[in-house]
mmCIF file of C-alpha atoms in Angstrom:
data_model
loop_
_atom_site.group_PDB
_atom_site.id
_atom_site.type_symbol
_atom_site.label_atom_id
_atom_site.label_comp_id
_atom_site.label_asym_id
_atom_site.label_seq_id
_atom_site.Cartn_x
_atom_site.Cartn_y
_atom_site.Cartn_z
ATOM 1 C CA UNK A 24 -69.232 -4.651 -34.700
ATOM 2 C CA UNK A 25 -67.809 -7.414 -32.754
ATOM 3 C CA UNK A 26 -65.368 -8.254 -35.315
ATOM 4 C CA UNK A 27 -64.499 -4.503 -35.680
ATOM 5 C CA UNK A 28 -63.573 -4.047 -32.038
ATOM 6 C CA UNK A 29 -61.498 -7.076 -31.889
ATOM 7 C CA UNK A 30 -59.693 -5.905 -34.830
ATOM 8 C CA UNK A 31 -58.988 -2.736 -33.084
ATOM 9 C CA UNK A 32 -57.709 -4.299 -30.037
ATOM 10 C CA UNK A 33 -55.423 -6.528 -31.989
ATOM 11 C CA UNK A 34 -54.149 -3.276 -33.634
ATOM 12 C CA UNK A 35 -53.380 -1.524 -30.555
ATOM 13 C CA UNK A 36 -51.565 -4.692 -29.331
ATOM 14 C CA UNK A 37 -49.050 -4.823 -32.036
ATOM 15 C CA UNK A 38 -48.604 -1.022 -31.525
ATOM 16 C CA UNK A 39 -48.059 -1.329 -28.133
ATOM 17 C CA UNK A 40 -45.650 -4.365 -28.737
ATOM 18 C CA UNK A 41 -43.406 -2.297 -31.117
ATOM 19 C CA UNK A 42 -43.222 0.541 -29.015
ATOM 20 C CA UNK A 43 -42.187 -1.541 -26.052
ATOM 21 C CA UNK A 44 -39.422 -3.336 -28.285
ATOM 22 C CA UNK A 45 -38.243 -0.051 -29.837
ATOM 23 C CA UNK A 46 -37.957 1.343 -25.994
ATOM 24 C CA UNK A 47 -34.356 2.876 -25.782
ATOM 25 C CA UNK A 48 -31.656 1.111 -23.603
ATOM 26 C CA UNK A 49 -30.404 4.062 -21.303
ATOM 27 C CA UNK A 50 -29.371 2.208 -18.302
ATOM 28 C CA UNK A 51 -25.823 1.563 -17.863
ATOM 29 C CA UNK A 52 -24.360 -1.762 -15.974
ATOM 30 C CA UNK A 53 -23.680 -2.012 -12.321
ATOM 31 C CA UNK A 54 -19.990 -2.558 -11.404
ATOM 32 C CA UNK A 55 -19.088 -4.527 -8.479
ATOM 33 C CA UNK A 56 -15.411 -4.412 -7.346
ATOM 34 C CA UNK A 57 -14.251 -7.819 -6.151
ATOM 35 C CA UNK A 58 -13.090 -7.298 -2.335
ATOM 36 C CA UNK A 59 -14.571 -3.694 -1.924
ATOM 37 C CA UNK A 60 -13.524 -0.480 -2.866
ATOM 38 C CA UNK A 61 -10.356 -0.293 -1.005
ATOM 39 C CA UNK A 62 -7.086 -2.556 -0.999
ATOM 40 C CA UNK A 63 -3.820 -2.649 0.742
ATOM 41 C CA UNK A 64 -0.538 -4.396 -0.566
ATOM 42 C CA UNK A 65 2.914 -4.680 0.113
ATOM 43 C CA UNK A 66 5.390 -2.851 -1.186
ATOM 44 C CA UNK A 67 7.510 -4.358 -3.898
ATOM 45 C CA UNK A 68 5.340 -7.231 -4.326
ATOM 46 C CA UNK A 69 4.081 -8.436 -7.564
ATOM 47 C CA UNK A 70 0.567 -6.870 -8.385
ATOM 48 C CA UNK A 71 -2.609 -8.760 -9.300
ATOM 49 C CA UNK A 72 -5.742 -7.170 -10.137
ATOM 50 C CA UNK A 73 -8.616 -8.493 -7.980
ATOM 51 C CA UNK A 74 -11.191 -7.514 -10.785
ATOM 52 C CA UNK A 75 -14.615 -6.618 -10.892
ATOM 53 C CA UNK A 76 -18.181 -8.002 -11.847
ATOM 54 C CA UNK A 77 -20.718 -6.049 -13.830
ATOM 55 C CA UNK A 78 -24.645 -6.566 -14.563
ATOM 56 C CA UNK A 79 -26.589 -4.941 -17.111
ATOM 57 C CA UNK A 80 -30.451 -5.309 -16.850
ATOM 58 C CA UNK A 81 -30.513 -5.774 -20.727
ATOM 59 C CA UNK A 82 -27.233 -7.892 -21.623
ATOM 60 C CA UNK A 83 -27.060 -9.564 -18.225
ATOM 61 C CA UNK A 84 -23.634 -10.820 -16.982
ATOM 62 C CA UNK A 85 -20.939 -8.401 -18.769
ATOM 63 C CA UNK A 86 -18.127 -9.225 -16.238
ATOM 64 C CA UNK A 87 -15.882 -10.121 -19.350
ATOM 65 C CA UNK A 88 -16.136 -6.554 -20.655
ATOM 66 C CA UNK A 89 -14.859 -4.977 -17.586
ATOM 67 C CA UNK A 90 -11.472 -3.115 -18.165
ATOM 68 C CA UNK A 91 -9.180 -1.671 -15.426
ATOM 69 C CA UNK A 92 -6.180 0.550 -15.271
ATOM 70 C CA UNK A 93 -4.863 -1.502 -12.072
ATOM 71 C CA UNK A 94 -1.252 -2.293 -13.611
ATOM 72 C CA UNK A 95 -0.765 1.221 -14.929
ATOM 73 C CA UNK A 96 -2.159 3.186 -11.996
ATOM 74 C CA UNK A 97 -0.574 1.506 -9.162
ATOM 75 C CA UNK A 98 3.378 2.017 -8.535
ATOM 76 C CA UNK A 99 4.314 -1.335 -6.634
ATOM 77 C CA UNK A 100 7.824 0.186 -5.872
ATOM 78 C CA UNK A 101 6.546 3.279 -4.449
ATOM 79 C CA UNK A 102 4.623 3.689 -1.242
ATOM 80 C CA UNK A 103 1.242 5.659 -1.338
ATOM 81 C CA UNK A 104 -2.512 5.499 -2.110
ATOM 82 C CA UNK A 105 -3.524 4.985 -5.983
ATOM 83 C CA UNK A 106 -6.725 5.168 -7.589
ATOM 84 C CA UNK A 107 -7.657 2.603 -9.856
ATOM 85 C CA UNK A 108 -10.648 2.754 -12.535
ATOM 86 C CA UNK A 109 -12.749 0.090 -13.698
ATOM 87 C CA UNK A 110 -14.678 0.563 -16.685
ATOM 88 C CA UNK A 111 -17.487 -1.459 -18.750
ATOM 89 C CA UNK A 112 -19.969 -0.653 -21.405
ATOM 90 C CA UNK A 113 -23.067 -2.638 -22.436
ATOM 91 C CA UNK A 114 -24.109 -3.257 -26.131
ATOM 92 C CA UNK A 115 -26.160 0.179 -26.126
ATOM 93 C CA UNK A 116 -22.985 1.774 -25.402
ATOM 94 C CA UNK A 117 -23.955 2.840 -21.759
ATOM 95 C CA UNK A 118 -20.798 3.215 -19.780
ATOM 96 C CA UNK A 119 -20.331 2.636 -16.131
ATOM 97 C CA UNK A 120 -17.319 3.516 -14.180
ATOM 98 C CA UNK A 121 -16.164 2.633 -10.484
ATOM 99 C CA UNK A 122 -12.821 3.426 -8.551
ATOM 100 C CA UNK A 123 -10.898 1.861 -5.805
ATOM 101 C CA UNK A 124 -8.179 3.032 -3.651
ATOM 102 C CA UNK A 125 -5.253 0.665 -3.424
ATOM 103 C CA UNK A 126 -2.610 1.322 -0.657
ATOM 104 C CA UNK A 127 1.079 0.541 -1.081
ATOM 105 C CA UNK A 128 2.376 0.165 2.289
ATOM 106 C CA UNK A 129 5.971 -0.800 3.863
ATOM 107 C CA UNK A 130 5.341 -4.269 5.735
ATOM 108 C CA UNK A 131 7.202 -2.516 8.837
ATOM 109 C CA UNK A 132 4.991 0.025 9.458
ATOM 110 C CA UNK A 133 4.452 -0.843 13.109
ATOM 111 C CA UNK A 134 7.701 0.098 13.780
ATOM 112 C CA UNK A 135 7.432 3.479 12.526
ATOM 113 C CA UNK A 136 7.339 6.426 15.096
ATOM 114 C CA UNK A 137 9.293 7.780 18.110
ATOM 115 C CA UNK A 138 11.194 6.247 20.653
ATOM 116 C CA UNK A 139 13.191 7.042 23.908
ATOM 117 C CA UNK A 140 16.600 4.956 23.634
ATOM 118 C CA UNK A 141 18.905 3.963 25.914
ATOM 119 C CA UNK A 142 22.282 3.772 24.246
ATOM 120 C CA UNK A 143 25.124 1.914 25.954
ATOM 121 C CA UNK A 144 28.874 1.781 24.486
ATOM 122 C CA UNK A 145 31.808 0.686 26.164
ATOM 123 C CA UNK A 146 29.841 0.689 29.437
ATOM 124 C CA UNK A 147 29.116 4.164 28.997
ATOM 125 C CA UNK A 148 25.335 5.039 28.759
ATOM 126 C CA UNK A 149 23.250 7.857 27.059
ATOM 127 C CA UNK A 150 19.703 8.602 26.435
ATOM 128 C CA UNK A 151 17.994 10.391 23.583
ATOM 129 C CA UNK A 152 14.914 10.435 21.154
ATOM 130 C CA UNK A 153 14.984 8.694 17.828
ATOM 131 C CA UNK A 154 12.577 8.905 15.058
ATOM 132 C CA UNK A 155 12.030 5.716 13.022
ATOM 133 C CA UNK A 156 10.859 6.221 9.550
ATOM 134 C CA UNK A 157 9.907 3.678 6.901
ATOM 135 C CA UNK A 158 11.525 3.452 3.286
ATOM 136 C CA UNK A 159 9.227 4.633 0.855
ATOM 137 C CA UNK A 160 10.794 2.361 -1.977
ATOM 138 C CA UNK A 161 12.209 -0.857 -0.148
ATOM 139 C CA UNK A 162 9.573 -3.134 1.761
ATOM 140 C CA UNK A 163 10.540 -3.783 5.404
ATOM 141 C CA UNK A 164 13.326 -1.328 5.727
ATOM 142 C CA UNK A 165 13.366 1.491 8.521
ATOM 143 C CA UNK A 166 15.476 4.449 8.577
ATOM 144 C CA UNK A 167 16.944 6.234 11.502
ATOM 145 C CA UNK A 168 17.224 9.728 12.054
ATOM 146 C CA UNK A 169 20.076 9.695 15.045
ATOM 147 C CA UNK A 170 21.483 6.411 14.887
ATOM 148 C CA UNK A 171 24.040 5.671 17.924
ATOM 149 C CA UNK A 172 23.137 9.242 19.158
ATOM 150 C CA UNK A 173 24.809 11.089 16.384
ATOM 151 C CA UNK A 174 22.626 13.972 15.367
ATOM 152 C CA UNK A 175 22.136 14.135 11.699
ATOM 153 C CA UNK A 176 22.967 10.619 11.170
ATOM 154 C CA UNK A 177 20.121 9.764 9.098
ATOM 155 C CA UNK A 178 21.311 7.669 6.544
ATOM 156 C CA UNK A 179 21.444 4.399 8.589
ATOM 157 C CA UNK A 180 18.850 1.920 7.994
ATOM 158 C CA UNK A 181 17.850 -1.852 9.190
ATOM 159 C CA UNK A 182 16.162 -4.451 7.499
ATOM 160 C CA UNK A 183 13.230 -6.290 9.208
ATOM 161 C CA UNK A 184 12.673 -9.905 8.776
ATOM 162 C CA UNK A 185 9.893 -11.344 11.214
ATOM 163 C CA UNK A 186 10.970 -10.277 14.764
ATOM 164 C CA UNK A 187 14.675 -9.584 13.705
ATOM 165 C CA UNK A 188 16.447 -6.540 12.503
ATOM 166 C CA UNK A 189 19.662 -6.447 10.406
ATOM 167 C CA UNK A 190 21.952 -3.388 10.146
ATOM 168 C CA UNK A 191 23.857 -4.323 7.136
ATOM 169 C CA UNK A 192 27.644 -2.759 7.035
ATOM 170 C CA UNK A 193 27.172 0.925 6.202
ATOM 171 C CA UNK A 194 29.141 4.125 6.138
ATOM 172 C CA UNK A 195 28.101 7.400 7.434
ATOM 173 C CA UNK A 196 29.937 10.824 7.987
ATOM 174 C CA UNK A 197 30.153 11.596 11.717
ATOM 175 C CA UNK A 198 31.287 15.171 12.275
ATOM 176 C CA UNK A 199 33.497 14.863 9.243
ATOM 177 C CA UNK A 200 34.865 11.288 10.201
ATOM 178 C CA UNK A 201 33.790 8.230 7.964
ATOM 179 C CA UNK A 202 32.104 5.842 10.354
ATOM 180 C CA UNK A 203 30.895 2.317 9.603
ATOM 181 C CA UNK A 204 27.979 0.796 11.418
ATOM 182 C CA UNK A 205 26.652 -2.799 11.449
ATOM 183 C CA UNK A 206 24.496 -4.804 13.597
ATOM 184 C CA UNK A 207 21.718 -7.283 14.416
ATOM 185 C CA UNK A 208 18.675 -6.655 16.684
ATOM 186 C CA UNK A 209 15.282 -8.156 17.695
ATOM 187 C CA UNK A 210 12.009 -6.816 18.606
ATOM 188 C CA UNK A 211 10.279 -6.963 21.795
ATOM 189 C CA UNK A 212 7.087 -6.194 23.560
ATOM 190 C CA UNK A 213 7.857 -2.380 23.932
ATOM 191 C CA UNK A 214 10.168 -1.550 20.912
ATOM 192 C CA UNK A 215 13.488 -3.538 19.570
ATOM 193 C CA UNK A 216 16.906 -3.726 20.717
ATOM 194 C CA UNK A 217 20.027 -3.491 18.197
ATOM 195 C CA UNK A 218 23.587 -4.541 19.213
ATOM 196 C CA UNK A 219 25.988 -2.985 16.667
ATOM 197 C CA UNK A 220 29.646 -2.227 16.032
ATOM 198 C CA UNK A 221 30.729 1.536 15.278
ATOM 199 C CA UNK A 222 33.969 1.580 13.493
ATOM 200 C CA UNK A 223 36.471 4.528 12.821
ATOM 201 C CA UNK A 224 40.141 3.999 13.512
ATOM 202 C CA UNK A 225 38.915 1.558 16.096
ATOM 203 C CA UNK A 226 35.972 -0.485 16.740
ATOM 204 C CA UNK A 227 33.547 -0.109 19.857
ATOM 205 C CA UNK A 228 30.388 -2.403 20.612
ATOM 206 C CA UNK A 229 27.142 -0.579 21.453
ATOM 207 C CA UNK A 230 23.704 -1.749 22.344
ATOM 208 C CA UNK A 231 20.395 0.337 21.706
ATOM 209 C CA UNK A 232 17.435 -0.244 23.628
ATOM 210 C CA UNK A 233 14.527 1.372 21.553
ATOM 211 C CA UNK A 234 11.207 2.111 23.711
ATOM 212 C CA UNK A 235 8.383 3.238 21.208
ATOM 213 C CA UNK A 236 6.369 6.263 22.770
#
């Protein structure tokens, strides 16, 4: 009788082992995005995918199997926020995805906003409001909507390098007259100052002091 009981127990053990070994893997790997689910990169800068790791309860470390659409999804030459998707599958075919938001930003973002401007040209002073925008395609470039106090003078831009601003020679139509502007500037505690020349049939010197509101 003891031999029979022992044989039955052994048979049950074999059956349980078989059931356990045949259990279907239905658990997908867990993806961990390197650096978190958000990232900010500079406009026009080369893109490098920080990547992601993944672990599976059956297969272990499957990080080498992770793929992403990072380089396809993110346009480095256009400001905006893009969604990147990471994907991985285990040997059983269980698939996981994870997403991150990548923001492409103009590095001159601190200069964007509204300014009170005091403009002095040949000893004559005027005050006006100016809106400074950021270029969506050129990093460290800011755009003016009323440079030198001319309404609609929205084509003038400055390039920012550290604390310095450069207004490269550029033309605009001011009340139907072709006008050229050029100048240099520097940031300060309240905004920035630009010294510029304005050339039509003659050339005048101007200084604009921009105080952020």
